[in-house]
Amino acid sequence: MKLSTRARYALRMMVEIARRPGSDIVSLGDVAVHTKISKRYLDQLAIALKANSLIRSMRGRGGGYQLARRAEDISVGQIIEAAIGPINVVECVRNPVTCLNADGCECRWVYERINDGIVNLLNRMSLAELANMGKSGFGKGGLPELSFSKGCPVT
């Protein structure tokens, strides 16, 4: 599975918001400066993230965005799905009627297991864990070591 630019940028946006102390309100202009993502793109992402109750907006002077719930309670999978829709490595996994051979396909069970594995992995990673990686450093080979000790509840 290849993550789209939209999914990657949504993750970067949410990490930037999550790194703010407490319930600070963050302007998209500020997020744009720190992430190097255009404000116009962030505006579009904010619509999807807000519609999925991951962020909330505050209007007026000093307005902006903040997390709708604790970073520990938001999974990476929820962010990606808010940005791009359901995770699906092959169309027939979630929508078998799109494939003429779905009932007799020898490979479909492989696709289902790959999809389930990806979804489960992404749902076990919390936004808090991701936001703290930059602070705590990375493990072997420059890659972060993930513990998945608590997991992230999916609501």
mmCIF file of C-alpha atoms in Angstrom:
data_model
loop_
_atom_site.group_PDB
_atom_site.id
_atom_site.type_symbol
_atom_site.label_atom_id
_atom_site.label_comp_id
_atom_site.label_asym_id
_atom_site.label_seq_id
_atom_site.Cartn_x
_atom_site.Cartn_y
_atom_site.Cartn_z
ATOM 1 C CA MET A 1 0.000 0.000 0.000
ATOM 2 C CA LYS A 2 1.294 3.425 -0.905
ATOM 3 C CA LEU A 3 0.121 6.306 1.276
ATOM 4 C CA SER A 4 -1.107 9.245 -0.733
ATOM 5 C CA THR A 5 0.217 12.755 -0.253
ATOM 6 C CA ARG A 6 -3.124 13.642 1.310
ATOM 7 C CA ALA A 7 -2.740 10.917 3.959
ATOM 8 C CA ARG A 8 0.874 11.864 4.720
ATOM 9 C CA TYR A 9 0.027 15.560 5.000
ATOM 10 C CA ALA A 10 -2.950 14.839 7.271
ATOM 11 C CA LEU A 11 -0.621 12.925 9.594
ATOM 12 C CA ARG A 12 1.919 15.759 9.600
ATOM 13 C CA MET A 13 -0.819 18.302 10.296
ATOM 14 C CA MET A 14 -2.214 16.292 13.203
ATOM 15 C CA VAL A 15 1.253 15.721 14.672
ATOM 16 C CA GLU A 16 1.912 19.459 14.584
ATOM 17 C CA ILE A 17 -1.380 20.194 16.352
ATOM 18 C CA ALA A 18 -0.774 17.403 18.887
ATOM 19 C CA ARG A 19 2.654 18.774 19.799
ATOM 20 C CA ARG A 20 1.126 21.991 21.129
ATOM 21 C CA PRO A 21 0.880 22.104 24.900
ATOM 22 C CA GLY A 22 -2.483 21.493 26.515
ATOM 23 C CA SER A 23 -5.423 22.660 24.483
ATOM 24 C CA ASP A 24 -3.620 25.423 22.600
ATOM 25 C CA ILE A 25 -5.414 26.653 19.528
ATOM 26 C CA VAL A 26 -3.216 26.480 16.431
ATOM 27 C CA SER A 27 -3.718 28.515 13.277
ATOM 28 C CA LEU A 28 -3.336 26.754 9.957
ATOM 29 C CA GLY A 29 -0.864 29.467 8.982
ATOM 30 C CA ASP A 30 1.343 28.373 11.872
ATOM 31 C CA VAL A 31 0.927 24.706 10.927
ATOM 32 C CA ALA A 32 1.866 25.602 7.337
ATOM 33 C CA VAL A 33 5.079 27.279 8.491
ATOM 34 C CA HIS A 34 6.145 24.327 10.657
ATOM 35 C CA THR A 35 5.160 21.550 8.230
ATOM 36 C CA LYS A 36 5.966 23.328 4.944
ATOM 37 C CA ILE A 37 2.521 22.347 3.626
ATOM 38 C CA SER A 38 0.536 25.069 1.886
ATOM 39 C CA LYS A 39 -2.259 26.654 3.904
ATOM 40 C CA ARG A 40 -4.710 25.976 1.058
ATOM 41 C CA TYR A 41 -3.948 22.256 1.280
ATOM 42 C CA LEU A 42 -4.278 22.344 5.066
ATOM 43 C CA ASP A 43 -7.667 24.082 4.706
ATOM 44 C CA GLN A 44 -8.916 21.107 2.677
ATOM 45 C CA LEU A 45 -7.506 18.586 5.141
ATOM 46 C CA ALA A 46 -9.054 20.451 8.070
ATOM 47 C CA ILE A 47 -12.514 19.988 6.554
ATOM 48 C CA ALA A 48 -12.095 16.193 6.453
ATOM 49 C CA LEU A 49 -10.452 15.969 9.882
ATOM 50 C CA LYS A 50 -13.168 18.120 11.445
ATOM 51 C CA ALA A 51 -15.939 16.121 9.744
ATOM 52 C CA ASN A 52 -14.455 12.993 11.358
ATOM 53 C CA SER A 53 -14.349 14.638 14.811
ATOM 54 C CA LEU A 54 -10.557 14.566 15.032
ATOM 55 C CA ILE A 55 -10.135 18.334 15.325
ATOM 56 C CA ARG A 56 -12.405 21.220 16.245
ATOM 57 C CA SER A 57 -12.246 24.803 15.108
ATOM 58 C CA MET A 58 -12.384 28.034 17.033
ATOM 59 C CA ARG A 59 -13.539 31.072 15.070
ATOM 60 C CA GLY A 60 -12.599 34.692 15.417
ATOM 61 C CA ARG A 61 -9.459 36.516 16.381
ATOM 62 C CA GLY A 62 -6.937 34.065 17.729
ATOM 63 C CA GLY A 63 -8.962 31.209 16.253
ATOM 64 C CA GLY A 64 -7.655 28.036 14.759
ATOM 65 C CA TYR A 65 -7.773 24.326 15.469
ATOM 66 C CA GLN A 66 -7.201 21.951 18.344
ATOM 67 C CA LEU A 67 -7.589 18.223 18.824
ATOM 68 C CA ALA A 68 -11.181 17.140 19.437
ATOM 69 C CA ARG A 69 -9.972 14.533 21.941
ATOM 70 C CA ARG A 70 -6.740 13.464 23.580
ATOM 71 C CA ALA A 71 -3.926 12.482 21.208
ATOM 72 C CA GLU A 72 -3.767 9.129 23.015
ATOM 73 C CA ASP A 73 -7.333 8.443 21.870
ATOM 74 C CA ILE A 74 -6.767 9.199 18.175
ATOM 75 C CA SER A 75 -5.247 6.440 16.055
ATOM 76 C CA VAL A 76 -3.066 6.884 13.004
ATOM 77 C CA GLY A 77 -5.624 4.749 11.156
ATOM 78 C CA GLN A 78 -8.421 7.181 12.006
ATOM 79 C CA ILE A 79 -6.392 10.090 10.632
ATOM 80 C CA ILE A 80 -5.543 8.299 7.398
ATOM 81 C CA GLU A 81 -9.114 7.128 6.870
ATOM 82 C CA ALA A 82 -10.427 10.650 7.558
ATOM 83 C CA ALA A 83 -8.099 11.951 4.853
ATOM 84 C CA ILE A 84 -8.508 9.315 2.136
ATOM 85 C CA GLY A 85 -11.411 7.080 3.115
ATOM 86 C CA PRO A 86 -11.293 3.395 4.039
ATOM 87 C CA ILE A 87 -7.921 1.696 3.740
ATOM 88 C CA ASN A 88 -8.171 -0.803 0.946
ATOM 89 C CA VAL A 89 -5.231 -2.482 -0.792
ATOM 90 C CA VAL A 90 -7.430 -4.021 -3.498
ATOM 91 C CA GLU A 91 -10.957 -2.872 -4.361
ATOM 92 C CA CYS A 92 -12.455 -6.363 -4.054
ATOM 93 C CA VAL A 93 -11.517 -6.651 -0.352
ATOM 94 C CA ARG A 94 -14.165 -4.180 0.805
ATOM 95 C CA ASN A 95 -16.371 -4.348 -2.242
ATOM 96 C CA PRO A 96 -16.402 -7.899 -3.715
ATOM 97 C CA VAL A 97 -19.052 -7.039 -6.324
ATOM 98 C CA THR A 98 -16.416 -5.037 -8.226
ATOM 99 C CA CYS A 99 -14.616 -8.263 -9.132
ATOM 100 C CA LEU A 100 -16.117 -10.853 -11.449
ATOM 101 C CA ASN A 101 -13.919 -13.519 -9.848
ATOM 102 C CA ALA A 102 -14.342 -12.590 -6.160
ATOM 103 C CA ASP A 103 -16.056 -15.833 -5.161
ATOM 104 C CA GLY A 104 -13.484 -18.097 -6.780
ATOM 105 C CA CYS A 105 -10.362 -15.932 -6.481
ATOM 106 C CA GLU A 106 -7.390 -17.849 -5.135
ATOM 107 C CA CYS A 107 -5.660 -14.645 -4.024
ATOM 108 C CA ARG A 108 -8.475 -12.749 -2.333
ATOM 109 C CA TRP A 109 -7.764 -14.219 1.102
ATOM 110 C CA VAL A 110 -4.181 -12.905 0.820
ATOM 111 C CA TYR A 111 -5.475 -9.429 0.000
ATOM 112 C CA GLU A 112 -7.882 -9.557 2.958
ATOM 113 C CA ARG A 113 -5.105 -10.530 5.362
ATOM 114 C CA ILE A 114 -2.783 -7.817 4.062
ATOM 115 C CA ASN A 115 -5.556 -5.241 4.396
ATOM 116 C CA ASP A 116 -6.498 -6.417 7.902
ATOM 117 C CA GLY A 117 -2.852 -6.338 8.966
ATOM 118 C CA ILE A 118 -2.373 -2.785 7.736
ATOM 119 C CA VAL A 119 -5.607 -1.558 9.335
ATOM 120 C CA ASN A 120 -4.807 -3.253 12.656
ATOM 121 C CA LEU A 121 -1.271 -1.850 12.722
ATOM 122 C CA LEU A 122 -2.411 1.705 11.977
ATOM 123 C CA ASN A 123 -5.196 1.506 14.556
ATOM 124 C CA ARG A 124 -2.751 0.374 17.266
ATOM 125 C CA MET A 125 -0.572 3.477 16.791
ATOM 126 C CA SER A 126 -1.792 6.585 18.564
ATOM 127 C CA LEU A 127 -1.262 10.167 17.509
ATOM 128 C CA ALA A 128 0.433 10.777 20.878
ATOM 129 C CA GLU A 129 2.980 8.050 20.153
ATOM 130 C CA LEU A 130 3.685 9.542 16.735
ATOM 131 C CA ALA A 131 3.937 13.106 18.081
ATOM 132 C CA ASN A 132 6.400 12.008 20.771
ATOM 133 C CA MET A 133 8.736 10.226 18.343
ATOM 134 C CA GLY A 134 10.438 13.416 17.268
ATOM 135 C CA LYS A 135 11.113 14.234 20.907
ATOM 136 C CA SER A 136 12.405 10.829 21.981
ATOM 137 C CA GLY A 137 14.565 10.011 18.975
ATOM 138 C CA PHE A 138 14.597 6.952 16.774
ATOM 139 C CA GLY A 139 15.676 3.369 17.207
ATOM 140 C CA LYS A 140 17.961 1.193 15.102
ATOM 141 C CA GLY A 141 18.615 2.233 11.535
ATOM 142 C CA GLY A 142 16.933 5.606 12.044
ATOM 143 C CA LEU A 143 13.507 3.996 12.329
ATOM 144 C CA PRO A 144 11.323 4.523 15.370
ATOM 145 C CA GLU A 145 10.858 1.630 17.733
ATOM 146 C CA LEU A 146 7.156 1.226 18.416
ATOM 147 C CA SER A 147 5.959 -0.501 21.532
ATOM 148 C CA PHE A 148 2.208 -0.786 20.951
ATOM 149 C CA SER A 149 2.011 -1.419 24.680
ATOM 150 C CA LYS A 150 -1.331 0.269 25.184
ATOM 151 C CA GLY A 151 -2.723 0.457 21.697
ATOM 152 C CA CYS A 152 -5.241 3.058 20.750
ATOM 153 C CA PRO A 153 -8.953 2.581 21.248
ATOM 154 C CA VAL A 154 -10.867 2.935 18.035
ATOM 155 C CA THR A 155 -14.182 4.659 18.482
#
